[in-house]
Amino acid sequence: MARTGERNKGPIRVGVLFSETGVTSTIGRSQLQGTLLAIDEVNAAGGVGGREIVPVICDAQSNPARYALLAEHLITDQKVNVIFGCYMSSSRKAVLPVIEKWNKLLFYPTLYEGFEFSNNIIYTGAAPNQNSVQLAEFMTANFGARVYLIGSDYIYPYESNRIMGDLVLQRPDSEKLAERYVPLDAGLADFDAIMEDVRAQRPDFIFSTVVGDSTASLYRAYAQAGFDPRTMPIASLTTSEAEISQMGWDVAAGHYTSAPYFQSIDSDSNRGCLARLRQRFGSECVPNLCWEAAYFQLHMFANALRDSGDDDIAQIMPHLLGSEFDAPQGRVRIDPSNHHTCLFPRIGRAEATGQFTIVREARRPVHPDPYLVTHSLGDWTAKLHEQR
Amino acid sequence: MLRVAVLHPDDTDGRQLTQQLQRIGCQVQAFWPPMPTLPEGTDVVFLAVQPEISQLEFAWAKAENPPTCIAVVNYENPTIVETVLRLGAKAVLPAPVRSFGLLSALVIARTVNDEIQGHARRIRKLESKLTGVRRIAEAKGILMRTRNVTEEQAYDLIRDQAMSKRVTTEDIAAAIINANDILSMGAPRVEGAGGLN
């Protein structure tokens, strides 16, 4: 580290900005734990060139305005150059202008609806071509193309539903039966009228973009209505092991989720990572796709920092772009042209054990295409392989 | 002085927008949430096109001579882009709002809006002119058939009537067509000049 001088000898302070409370706190806490586990691992292995990584943790309470305030606080008062954080698009949009104003770096470990690029953000969750396209392909091929869309009332569901609708409608005999939105804090009763409508319309499958705590209410309302996942399952991009643990395993069984990561991935790297997580946090953490992204992005940051010796964005960015890492999901890579990540799309079916059976899996990483330049079903680069 | 309505939350962007508009000499009123009607005589609307208003309809955006609309956006996905188009925005200002660029966006949007309204007026005028020409041709045909005159004589008849009654030739033509319709009630309809009657 000699070339970077005296000021780069002490510990490296990084901002960690997730929601430990509020409607998206289940995922937020898991993302925090993924981040902290990776920091522990880096520090246990001697830090970055002998320097320890020290997290400065703030709780944004699932509130976009608070995300913006805390990002400003982390940068101006805590003097961090890098922040790991955000879940809902509204939180990322709130932090983005702050990050750009101070020319700092944000790592965003969450799938989102795409149509964004910032020089100051590294996106490690799935873009729509890495989850929506595969899910549309799988659901329409196996269940039919009459879809019923249900989402939380904000931008990610609007846009994701639009993308899913466009994809499904490429099929013959396809139909978008309805597009319904519920508040972010929706309870069981908010789904009553929707379930009655589902009963009347009999879709081939339901596409859910409900996020946070209200996810459990949707799946419970479905179960109470007596519907059968074998003939009319719910398909989602956000219903992970964490949401399933909230709703009850039996309620989730039989429904499908498209994600680059499931706990059930059969690899040494994944099993090892899960074992270390349990050792560190016990069973309170429920690993999921956003947890995994939070985990591997911290390691990618540490590796890049090892090369650059400085966490200033101008110094570290060239070492991040194009870098690769053996993540629990497989070997991921940050695409230099759009700052999103090459990932391994998978389709999982929830089981009564609280785990997903992976029924489709990409053998090669799929390049991120945040602006959906290519967005047709049957695109060979997005093809998944059947798991046996 | 340009009368500008700023429909934007009262946050950093909203204040930046209002202040810069005042600096460049506009008379600004700010509102949020957006209301269905605008203050009388509003020339320009800056509208924050945020996800939560993407379903709203604004009557003023569909009026015959709408105020110039400039969209302020912080998402660039198809849902928001479609809303911007639906509202008939003539320019887009990205958020976070910077003072630089606002003046140019305002000038371009005003010019585009004026041009579109000018074109619309011209098209309306041309359409009515075209209708008039068609009417005169039809009235001439009626006169040629019923009075056995040439086309030139038929036109002279129409023009003389218009001059003596101090109305346009189009008005006379319309009156002739109406009268003919009424007089030929019940009679078999005959198309074109020089028919069988």
Coordinates of C-alpha atoms in Angstrom, one line a residue:
Chain A
M1 CA 0.0 0.0 0.0
A2 CA 3.1 2.2 0.0
R3 CA 1.9 4.2 -3.1
T4 CA -1.2 5.5 -1.4
G5 CA 0.6 7.2 1.4
E6 CA 0.0 7.8 5.1
R7 CA -3.8 8.6 5.0
N8 CA -4.6 5.1 3.9
K9 CA -3.1 3.2 6.8
G10 CA -5.9 3.2 9.3
P11 CA -9.1 1.1 9.3
I12 CA -11.5 1.5 6.3
R13 CA -14.8 2.9 7.4
V14 CA -17.8 2.0 5.2
G15 CA -21.4 3.0 5.4
V16 CA -24.0 0.3 5.8
L17 CA -27.6 1.5 5.2
F18 CA -30.4 -1.0 5.3
S19 CA -33.8 -1.1 7.1
E20 CA -33.7 -3.0 10.4
T21 CA -37.2 -1.8 11.2
G22 CA -40.3 -1.1 9.1
V23 CA -42.2 -3.0 6.3
T24 CA -39.1 -4.3 4.5
S25 CA -37.0 -5.0 7.6
T26 CA -36.9 -8.8 7.1
I27 CA -34.9 -8.5 3.9
G28 CA -33.1 -5.4 5.3
R29 CA -31.8 -7.3 8.3
S30 CA -30.7 -10.2 6.1
Q31 CA -28.8 -7.8 3.8
L32 CA -27.1 -6.3 6.9
Q33 CA -26.1 -9.7 8.1
G34 CA -24.8 -10.7 4.7
T35 CA -22.7 -7.5 4.7
L36 CA -21.4 -8.1 8.2
L37 CA -20.6 -11.7 7.6
A38 CA -18.4 -10.7 4.6
I39 CA -16.7 -8.0 6.6
D40 CA -15.9 -10.5 9.3
E41 CA -14.5 -12.8 6.8
V42 CA -12.3 -10.1 5.2
N43 CA -11.1 -9.0 8.6
A44 CA -10.5 -12.5 9.9
A45 CA -8.3 -13.1 6.8
G46 CA -6.1 -10.1 7.8
G47 CA -8.2 -7.2 6.4
V48 CA -7.4 -5.4 3.2
G49 CA -3.7 -5.1 3.1
G50 CA -3.6 -5.3 6.9
R51 CA -6.4 -2.7 7.3
E52 CA -9.6 -3.6 9.0
I53 CA -13.0 -2.8 7.5
V54 CA -15.2 -1.0 10.0
P55 CA -19.0 -0.8 9.2
V56 CA -20.8 2.4 10.2
I57 CA -24.4 1.0 10.5
C58 CA -27.5 3.1 10.1
D59 CA -31.2 2.0 10.2
A60 CA -33.2 3.7 7.5
Q61 CA -36.5 2.2 8.9
S62 CA -38.0 1.5 5.5
N63 CA -38.4 5.2 4.9
P64 CA -36.9 6.8 1.7
A65 CA -36.5 10.3 3.2
R66 CA -34.6 8.8 6.0
Y67 CA -32.4 6.9 3.5
A68 CA -31.4 10.2 1.9
L69 CA -30.7 11.9 5.3
L70 CA -28.6 9.0 6.5
A71 CA -26.7 8.8 3.3
E72 CA -25.8 12.5 3.7
H73 CA -24.9 11.8 7.3
L74 CA -22.6 8.9 6.4
I75 CA -20.8 10.9 3.8
T76 CA -20.5 14.3 5.5
D77 CA -20.2 13.4 9.2
Q78 CA -18.9 9.9 9.1
K79 CA -16.6 10.6 6.1
V80 CA -17.3 7.3 4.3
N81 CA -16.5 6.9 0.6
V82 CA -18.6 3.8 0.1
I83 CA -22.1 2.9 1.1
F84 CA -23.7 -0.6 1.0
G85 CA -27.4 -0.4 1.1
C86 CA -31.0 0.2 -0.1
Y87 CA -33.8 -2.2 -0.9
M88 CA -36.9 -0.7 -2.5
S89 CA -36.3 1.4 -5.6
S90 CA -37.7 4.4 -3.8
S91 CA -34.8 4.1 -1.3
R92 CA -32.2 3.8 -4.1
K93 CA -33.7 6.8 -5.9
A94 CA -33.6 8.8 -2.6
V95 CA -29.9 8.0 -2.1
L96 CA -28.8 8.3 -5.7
P97 CA -28.7 12.2 -5.8
V98 CA -26.8 12.3 -2.5
I99 CA -24.2 9.8 -3.8
E100 CA -23.8 11.6 -7.1
K101 CA -23.6 15.0 -5.5
W102 CA -20.6 14.0 -3.3
N103 CA -19.2 11.6 -6.0
K104 CA -19.3 8.6 -3.6
L105 CA -20.0 4.9 -4.4
L106 CA -23.1 2.9 -3.6
F107 CA -23.4 -0.9 -3.8
Y108 CA -27.0 -1.9 -4.3
P109 CA -27.7 -5.6 -3.5
T110 CA -31.3 -5.9 -4.7
L111 CA -33.2 -6.9 -7.8
Y112 CA -35.1 -4.0 -9.3
E113 CA -37.1 -3.0 -12.4
G114 CA -34.1 -1.7 -14.4
F115 CA -33.9 1.4 -16.6
E116 CA -31.2 3.0 -14.6
F117 CA -27.5 3.5 -14.8
S118 CA -25.4 5.7 -12.5
N119 CA -21.6 6.0 -12.6
N120 CA -21.7 6.0 -8.8
I121 CA -23.7 2.7 -8.3
I122 CA -22.7 -0.9 -8.6
Y123 CA -25.9 -3.0 -9.0
T124 CA -25.5 -6.6 -7.8
G125 CA -29.2 -7.8 -7.8
A126 CA -31.0 -9.1 -10.9
A127 CA -32.1 -6.9 -13.8
P128 CA -35.4 -7.8 -15.5
N129 CA -33.6 -9.9 -18.1
Q130 CA -32.1 -12.0 -15.4
N131 CA -35.4 -12.9 -13.6
S132 CA -38.6 -11.7 -15.4
V133 CA -37.8 -13.2 -18.8
Q134 CA -37.0 -16.6 -17.3
L135 CA -40.1 -16.6 -15.1
A136 CA -42.4 -15.6 -18.0
E137 CA -40.9 -18.3 -20.1
F138 CA -41.3 -21.0 -17.4
M139 CA -44.8 -20.0 -16.2
T140 CA -46.3 -19.7 -19.7
A141 CA -44.8 -22.9 -20.9
N142 CA -46.0 -24.9 -17.9
F143 CA -49.2 -23.3 -16.8
G144 CA -50.5 -21.1 -19.6
A145 CA -50.4 -17.4 -20.5
R146 CA -53.5 -16.0 -18.8
V147 CA -51.9 -13.9 -16.1
Y148 CA -53.3 -12.0 -13.1
L149 CA -51.0 -9.3 -11.8
I150 CA -50.9 -8.3 -8.1
G151 CA -48.4 -5.8 -6.7
S152 CA -47.5 -3.3 -4.0
D153 CA -48.4 0.3 -4.9
Y154 CA -45.1 1.8 -6.0
I155 CA -42.7 2.0 -9.0
Y156 CA -41.1 -1.5 -8.9
P157 CA -44.4 -3.4 -9.2
Y158 CA -45.7 -0.9 -11.9
E159 CA -42.7 -1.4 -14.0
S160 CA -42.2 -5.2 -13.3
N161 CA -45.9 -5.8 -14.2
R162 CA -45.5 -3.9 -17.4
I163 CA -42.4 -6.0 -18.3
M164 CA -44.2 -9.3 -17.3
G165 CA -47.3 -8.3 -19.2
D166 CA -45.3 -7.5 -22.4
L167 CA -43.4 -10.8 -22.1
V168 CA -46.5 -13.0 -21.5
L169 CA -48.5 -11.3 -24.3
Q170 CA -45.9 -12.6 -26.8
R171 CA -47.5 -16.0 -26.3
P172 CA -50.5 -17.1 -28.3
D173 CA -53.8 -17.3 -26.3
S174 CA -52.3 -14.9 -23.8
E175 CA -54.3 -12.5 -21.7
K176 CA -53.6 -10.0 -19.0
L177 CA -56.7 -10.5 -16.8
A178 CA -56.1 -7.7 -14.2
E179 CA -53.5 -5.5 -12.7
R180 CA -54.2 -4.8 -9.0
Y181 CA -52.3 -2.8 -6.4
V182 CA -52.3 -2.9 -2.6
P183 CA -50.7 -0.6 0.0
L184 CA -47.2 -1.5 1.2
D185 CA -48.6 -2.3 4.6
A186 CA -51.5 -4.4 3.2
G187 CA -53.1 -7.0 5.5
L188 CA -55.2 -10.1 4.8
A189 CA -58.4 -8.1 4.3
D190 CA -56.8 -6.0 1.5
F191 CA -56.7 -9.2 -0.6
D192 CA -60.3 -10.3 -0.1
A193 CA -61.8 -8.6 -3.2
I194 CA -58.8 -9.6 -5.3
M195 CA -59.1 -13.3 -4.3
E196 CA -62.8 -13.2 -5.2
D197 CA -61.9 -11.7 -8.6
V198 CA -59.2 -14.4 -9.1
R199 CA -61.9 -17.0 -8.4
A200 CA -64.1 -15.5 -11.0
Q201 CA -61.4 -15.0 -13.6
R202 CA -59.5 -18.3 -13.1
P203 CA -56.0 -17.2 -14.4
D204 CA -53.3 -19.7 -15.4
F205 CA -51.0 -18.1 -12.8
I206 CA -50.7 -15.1 -10.6
F207 CA -47.7 -12.8 -10.9
S208 CA -47.0 -11.2 -7.5
T209 CA -44.9 -8.0 -7.1
V210 CA -46.1 -7.6 -3.6
V211 CA -43.0 -6.9 -1.4
G212 CA -42.2 -6.7 2.3
D213 CA -44.5 -7.9 5.2
S214 CA -47.6 -7.8 3.0
T215 CA -46.2 -10.7 0.9
A216 CA -47.3 -13.1 3.7
S217 CA -50.8 -11.7 3.6
L218 CA -51.1 -12.4 -0.1
Y219 CA -50.1 -16.0 0.1
R220 CA -52.3 -16.5 3.2
A221 CA -55.3 -15.0 1.5
Y222 CA -54.6 -17.3 -1.4
A223 CA -54.5 -20.3 0.9
Q224 CA -57.6 -19.3 2.7
A225 CA -59.5 -18.9 -0.6
G226 CA -58.7 -22.6 -1.1
F227 CA -56.8 -22.2 -4.4
D228 CA -54.4 -25.0 -5.6
P229 CA -50.8 -24.0 -6.5
R230 CA -50.6 -27.1 -8.7
T231 CA -53.0 -25.5 -11.2
M232 CA -52.8 -21.8 -10.5
P233 CA -49.5 -21.0 -8.7
I234 CA -48.2 -17.6 -7.6
A235 CA -45.0 -16.6 -9.4
S236 CA -42.7 -13.9 -7.9
L237 CA -39.3 -12.3 -8.2
T238 CA -39.2 -11.2 -4.5
T239 CA -40.8 -14.1 -2.5
S240 CA -37.6 -15.5 -1.0
E241 CA -36.9 -17.8 1.9
A242 CA -37.2 -14.8 4.2
E243 CA -40.8 -14.0 3.1
I244 CA -41.7 -17.7 3.2
S245 CA -40.5 -18.0 6.8
Q246 CA -42.9 -15.1 7.7
M247 CA -46.0 -16.6 6.0
G248 CA -45.5 -20.2 7.1
W249 CA -43.9 -22.9 5.0
D250 CA -47.1 -24.8 4.2
V251 CA -48.7 -21.6 2.9
A252 CA -45.8 -21.1 0.5
A253 CA -45.5 -24.6 -0.8
G254 CA -46.0 -25.1 -4.5
H255 CA -45.5 -21.5 -5.5
Y256 CA -42.6 -20.3 -7.8
T257 CA -39.9 -17.7 -7.5
S258 CA -37.3 -16.6 -10.0
A259 CA -34.0 -15.6 -8.4
P260 CA -30.2 -16.0 -8.9
Y261 CA -29.9 -17.5 -5.5
F262 CA -31.7 -20.0 -3.3
Q263 CA -30.4 -21.5 -0.1
S264 CA -30.8 -24.9 -1.7
I265 CA -28.0 -24.3 -4.3
D266 CA -25.9 -27.5 -4.2
S267 CA -22.3 -26.2 -4.0
D268 CA -19.5 -26.3 -1.5
S269 CA -19.1 -22.5 -1.6
N270 CA -22.8 -22.0 -0.8
R271 CA -22.9 -24.6 2.0
G272 CA -19.7 -23.2 3.5
C273 CA -21.1 -19.7 3.4
L274 CA -24.4 -20.8 5.1
A275 CA -22.5 -22.6 7.8
R276 CA -20.4 -19.5 8.6
L277 CA -23.5 -17.4 8.7
R278 CA -25.3 -19.7 11.2
Q279 CA -22.1 -19.8 13.3
R280 CA -22.1 -16.0 13.4
F281 CA -25.8 -15.1 13.6
G282 CA -27.4 -18.3 14.7
S283 CA -30.7 -19.2 13.1
E284 CA -32.2 -15.6 13.3
C285 CA -31.0 -14.8 9.8
V286 CA -32.9 -16.1 6.8
P287 CA -30.6 -16.2 3.8
N288 CA -32.1 -15.1 0.5
L289 CA -31.2 -13.6 -2.9
C290 CA -30.7 -10.1 -1.4
W291 CA -28.6 -11.5 1.5
E292 CA -26.3 -13.3 -1.0
A293 CA -25.9 -10.1 -3.2
A294 CA -25.1 -8.1 0.0
Y295 CA -22.5 -10.8 0.9
F296 CA -20.7 -11.1 -2.4
Q297 CA -20.6 -7.4 -3.2
L298 CA -18.7 -6.7 0.0
H299 CA -16.1 -9.2 -1.0
M300 CA -15.9 -7.7 -4.5
F301 CA -15.3 -4.3 -2.9
A302 CA -12.6 -5.7 -0.6
N303 CA -10.8 -7.4 -3.5
A304 CA -10.9 -4.2 -5.6
L305 CA -9.7 -2.2 -2.6
R306 CA -6.8 -4.6 -2.2
D307 CA -5.8 -3.7 -5.8
S308 CA -6.5 0.0 -5.6
G309 CA -5.4 0.7 -2.1
D310 CA -7.9 3.6 -1.9
D311 CA -11.7 3.5 -1.6
D312 CA -12.1 6.8 -3.4
I313 CA -14.5 6.1 -6.3
A314 CA -12.1 7.2 -9.0
Q315 CA -9.4 4.9 -7.6
I316 CA -11.4 1.8 -6.9
M317 CA -13.9 1.8 -9.8
P318 CA -11.4 0.6 -12.5
H319 CA -10.7 -2.4 -10.2
L320 CA -14.4 -3.2 -9.7
L321 CA -15.5 -3.1 -13.3
G322 CA -14.9 -6.4 -15.0
S323 CA -14.0 -8.1 -11.7
E324 CA -15.2 -11.6 -10.8
F325 CA -16.0 -13.5 -7.7
D326 CA -17.0 -17.0 -6.7
A327 CA -20.3 -16.1 -5.0
P328 CA -22.6 -18.8 -3.5
Q329 CA -24.7 -18.7 -6.7
G330 CA -21.7 -19.2 -9.0
R331 CA -18.9 -17.0 -10.5
V332 CA -20.3 -13.5 -10.9
R333 CA -18.8 -10.6 -12.8
I334 CA -19.5 -6.8 -12.7
D335 CA -20.3 -5.7 -16.3
P336 CA -18.0 -2.8 -17.1
S337 CA -20.4 -1.1 -19.5
N338 CA -23.5 -0.9 -17.3
H339 CA -22.3 -1.6 -13.7
H340 CA -24.8 -4.4 -13.3
T341 CA -23.8 -7.9 -12.6
C342 CA -23.6 -11.1 -14.6
L343 CA -25.8 -13.6 -12.6
F344 CA -27.2 -17.1 -12.8
P345 CA -31.0 -17.0 -13.2
R346 CA -32.9 -19.9 -11.5
I347 CA -36.5 -20.9 -11.0
G348 CA -37.4 -22.4 -7.6
R349 CA -40.5 -24.1 -6.3
A350 CA -41.2 -23.6 -2.6
E351 CA -41.5 -26.7 -0.6
A352 CA -43.2 -27.4 2.8
T353 CA -39.7 -27.5 4.3
G354 CA -39.2 -23.8 3.8
Q355 CA -36.7 -24.4 1.0
F356 CA -36.9 -24.1 -2.7
T357 CA -36.5 -27.0 -5.1
I358 CA -34.5 -25.6 -8.1
V359 CA -36.4 -26.7 -11.2
R360 CA -34.5 -24.6 -13.8
E361 CA -31.0 -23.2 -13.7
A362 CA -28.7 -21.2 -16.1
R363 CA -25.5 -23.0 -16.8
R364 CA -23.7 -19.9 -17.8
P365 CA -24.0 -16.4 -16.3
V366 CA -26.5 -14.1 -18.0
H367 CA -25.3 -10.7 -18.9
P368 CA -27.3 -7.8 -17.3
D369 CA -29.5 -5.8 -19.7
P370 CA -31.0 -3.1 -17.5
Y371 CA -32.7 -1.3 -20.4
L372 CA -34.1 -4.6 -21.9
V373 CA -32.6 -4.0 -25.3
T374 CA -33.4 -7.6 -26.0
H375 CA -36.7 -8.6 -24.4
S376 CA -38.2 -11.5 -26.3
L377 CA -39.2 -14.8 -24.9
G378 CA -37.0 -17.7 -26.2
D379 CA -33.9 -15.6 -26.2
W380 CA -31.2 -18.3 -26.2
T381 CA -28.9 -16.4 -23.8
A382 CA -31.7 -16.5 -21.2
K383 CA -32.5 -20.2 -21.6
L384 CA -32.5 -22.2 -18.5
H385 CA -31.8 -25.9 -18.1
E386 CA -34.1 -28.4 -16.5
Q387 CA -32.8 -29.7 -13.1
R388 CA -33.3 -33.3 -12.3
Chain B
M1 CA -44.3 38.1 -17.1
L2 CA -44.7 34.4 -17.6
R3 CA -47.1 32.8 -15.2
V4 CA -45.7 29.4 -14.0
A5 CA -47.4 26.8 -11.9
V6 CA -44.9 24.4 -10.2
L7 CA -46.7 21.1 -9.3
H8 CA -43.9 19.6 -7.2
P9 CA -43.4 18.5 -3.6
D10 CA -41.9 21.2 -1.4
D11 CA -38.5 19.6 -1.3
T12 CA -35.0 20.5 -2.4
D13 CA -35.9 20.0 -6.1
G14 CA -39.2 21.9 -5.7
R15 CA -37.5 24.9 -4.1
Q16 CA -34.6 24.9 -6.5
L17 CA -37.2 24.9 -9.4
T18 CA -39.2 27.8 -7.9
Q19 CA -36.2 29.9 -7.0
Q20 CA -34.6 29.5 -10.4
L21 CA -37.8 30.4 -12.2
Q22 CA -38.1 33.5 -10.0
R23 CA -34.5 34.4 -10.8
I24 CA -35.2 34.3 -14.5
G25 CA -38.3 36.5 -14.0
C26 CA -41.2 34.2 -13.9
Q27 CA -44.3 34.7 -11.7
V28 CA -44.4 31.3 -9.8
Q29 CA -47.1 29.5 -7.8
A30 CA -46.2 26.1 -6.3
F31 CA -48.7 23.4 -5.4
W32 CA -48.5 19.8 -4.2
P33 CA -50.3 17.5 -4.4
P34 CA -51.4 18.6 -7.9
M35 CA -54.9 19.9 -8.1
P36 CA -57.2 19.2 -11.1
T37 CA -57.5 22.8 -12.2
L38 CA -54.8 25.5 -12.7
P39 CA -54.9 29.1 -11.8
E40 CA -56.5 31.3 -14.5
G41 CA -54.0 32.3 -17.2
T42 CA -51.2 29.8 -16.4
D43 CA -48.7 29.8 -19.2
V44 CA -46.4 27.0 -18.1
V45 CA -46.7 24.0 -15.8
F46 CA -43.7 22.2 -14.3
L47 CA -45.1 18.8 -13.2
A48 CA -43.2 16.3 -11.0
V49 CA -44.1 13.1 -12.8
Q50 CA -43.6 10.7 -9.9
P51 CA -44.8 7.1 -9.7
E52 CA -47.7 7.9 -7.4
I53 CA -49.3 10.4 -9.9
S54 CA -48.7 8.2 -13.0
Q55 CA -52.4 7.2 -13.0
L56 CA -53.8 10.7 -12.6
E57 CA -55.6 12.5 -15.4
F58 CA -55.3 16.3 -15.8
A59 CA -58.1 18.1 -17.6
W60 CA -55.8 21.0 -18.4
A61 CA -53.4 18.8 -20.3
K62 CA -56.3 17.9 -22.7
A63 CA -57.6 21.5 -23.1
E64 CA -57.8 23.1 -26.6
N65 CA -55.0 25.5 -25.9
P66 CA -53.1 23.8 -23.0
P67 CA -50.4 25.5 -21.0
T68 CA -46.8 24.4 -21.9
C69 CA -46.1 21.3 -19.8
I70 CA -42.6 20.5 -18.6
A71 CA -42.1 17.1 -16.8
V72 CA -39.7 16.8 -13.9
V73 CA -38.7 13.2 -13.7
N74 CA -36.4 11.0 -11.5
Y75 CA -37.2 7.7 -13.1
E76 CA -36.6 6.9 -16.7
N77 CA -38.5 3.6 -17.1
P78 CA -41.3 3.0 -19.6
T79 CA -44.1 3.6 -17.0
I80 CA -42.8 7.1 -16.4
V81 CA -41.9 7.9 -20.0
E82 CA -45.4 6.8 -21.0
T83 CA -47.0 9.2 -18.4
V84 CA -44.8 12.1 -19.7
L85 CA -46.1 11.4 -23.2
R86 CA -49.7 11.1 -22.1
L87 CA -49.5 14.5 -20.3
G88 CA -48.2 16.1 -23.6
A89 CA -45.0 17.4 -22.0
K90 CA -42.9 19.5 -24.4
A91 CA -39.7 19.1 -22.4
V92 CA -38.3 17.0 -19.6
L93 CA -36.2 18.2 -16.7
P94 CA -34.2 15.5 -14.9
A95 CA -34.2 15.5 -11.1
P96 CA -32.2 16.3 -9.1
V97 CA -32.9 19.7 -10.6
R98 CA -30.0 22.0 -11.4
S99 CA -30.5 25.6 -12.1
F100 CA -28.5 25.3 -15.3
G101 CA -30.6 24.0 -18.2
L102 CA -33.9 25.1 -16.9
L103 CA -34.0 28.3 -19.0
S104 CA -33.2 26.4 -22.2
A105 CA -35.8 23.8 -21.5
L106 CA -38.4 26.5 -20.8
V107 CA -37.6 28.3 -24.0
I108 CA -37.7 25.2 -26.2
A109 CA -40.9 23.9 -24.6
R110 CA -42.6 27.3 -25.1
T111 CA -41.5 27.5 -28.7
V112 CA -42.6 23.9 -29.4
N113 CA -46.0 24.5 -27.7
D114 CA -46.6 27.7 -29.7
E115 CA -45.6 26.0 -32.9
I116 CA -48.0 23.1 -32.2
Q117 CA -50.8 25.4 -31.4
G118 CA -50.1 27.5 -34.5
H119 CA -50.1 24.4 -36.6
A120 CA -53.4 23.3 -35.0
R121 CA -55.0 26.7 -35.7
R122 CA -53.8 26.5 -39.3
I123 CA -55.1 23.0 -39.8
R124 CA -58.5 24.0 -38.4
K125 CA -58.6 27.0 -40.8
L126 CA -57.5 24.8 -43.8
E127 CA -60.1 22.2 -42.9
S128 CA -62.9 24.7 -42.8
K129 CA -61.6 26.2 -46.1
L130 CA -61.6 22.8 -47.6
T131 CA -65.2 22.1 -46.4
G132 CA -66.2 25.5 -48.0
V133 CA -64.6 24.6 -51.3
R134 CA -66.4 21.3 -51.3
R135 CA -69.7 23.0 -50.5
I136 CA -69.4 25.5 -53.2
A137 CA -68.7 22.7 -55.7
E138 CA -71.8 20.9 -54.6
A139 CA -73.9 24.1 -54.7
K140 CA -72.6 24.9 -58.2
G141 CA -73.7 21.3 -59.2
I142 CA -77.2 21.9 -57.9
L143 CA -77.5 25.2 -59.7
M144 CA -76.2 23.7 -62.9
R145 CA -78.8 20.9 -62.8
T146 CA -81.8 22.9 -61.7
R147 CA -81.1 26.1 -63.6
N148 CA -79.4 24.6 -66.6
V149 CA -76.4 27.0 -66.4
T150 CA -72.7 26.5 -66.9
E151 CA -70.3 26.1 -64.0
E152 CA -69.1 29.7 -64.4
Q153 CA -72.6 31.0 -64.4
A154 CA -73.4 29.0 -61.3
Y155 CA -70.5 30.4 -59.5
D156 CA -71.5 34.0 -60.5
L157 CA -75.0 33.4 -59.1
I158 CA -73.5 32.3 -55.8
R159 CA -71.1 35.2 -55.6
D160 CA -73.7 37.8 -56.5
Q161 CA -76.0 36.4 -53.8
A162 CA -73.1 36.5 -51.2
M163 CA -72.3 40.1 -52.1
S164 CA -75.9 41.4 -52.0
K165 CA -76.5 39.6 -48.6
R166 CA -73.0 40.5 -47.3
V167 CA -72.2 36.9 -46.3
T168 CA -69.5 34.5 -47.6
T169 CA -69.9 32.4 -50.7
E170 CA -69.5 29.3 -48.3
D171 CA -72.7 30.5 -46.4
I172 CA -74.7 30.9 -49.6
A173 CA -73.4 27.5 -50.8
A174 CA -74.6 25.9 -47.5
A175 CA -78.0 27.6 -47.9
I176 CA -78.4 26.3 -51.4
I177 CA -77.5 22.7 -50.3
N178 CA -80.0 22.9 -47.4
A179 CA -82.7 24.3 -49.6
N180 CA -82.1 21.6 -52.2
D181 CA -82.2 18.9 -49.5
I182 CA -85.5 20.2 -48.3
L183 CA -87.0 20.7 -51.8
S184 CA -86.0 17.2 -52.9
M185 CA -87.6 15.5 -49.9
G186 CA -89.2 12.3 -51.0
A187 CA -87.9 12.6 -54.5
P188 CA -85.4 9.9 -55.7
R189 CA -81.9 11.0 -54.9
V190 CA -79.8 11.8 -57.9
E191 CA -76.1 12.1 -57.6
G192 CA -73.9 14.5 -59.6
A193 CA -74.5 17.2 -62.2
G194 CA -76.2 16.4 -65.5
G195 CA -78.2 13.5 -64.1
L196 CA -81.5 12.1 -65.5
N197 CA -83.9 14.7 -64.2

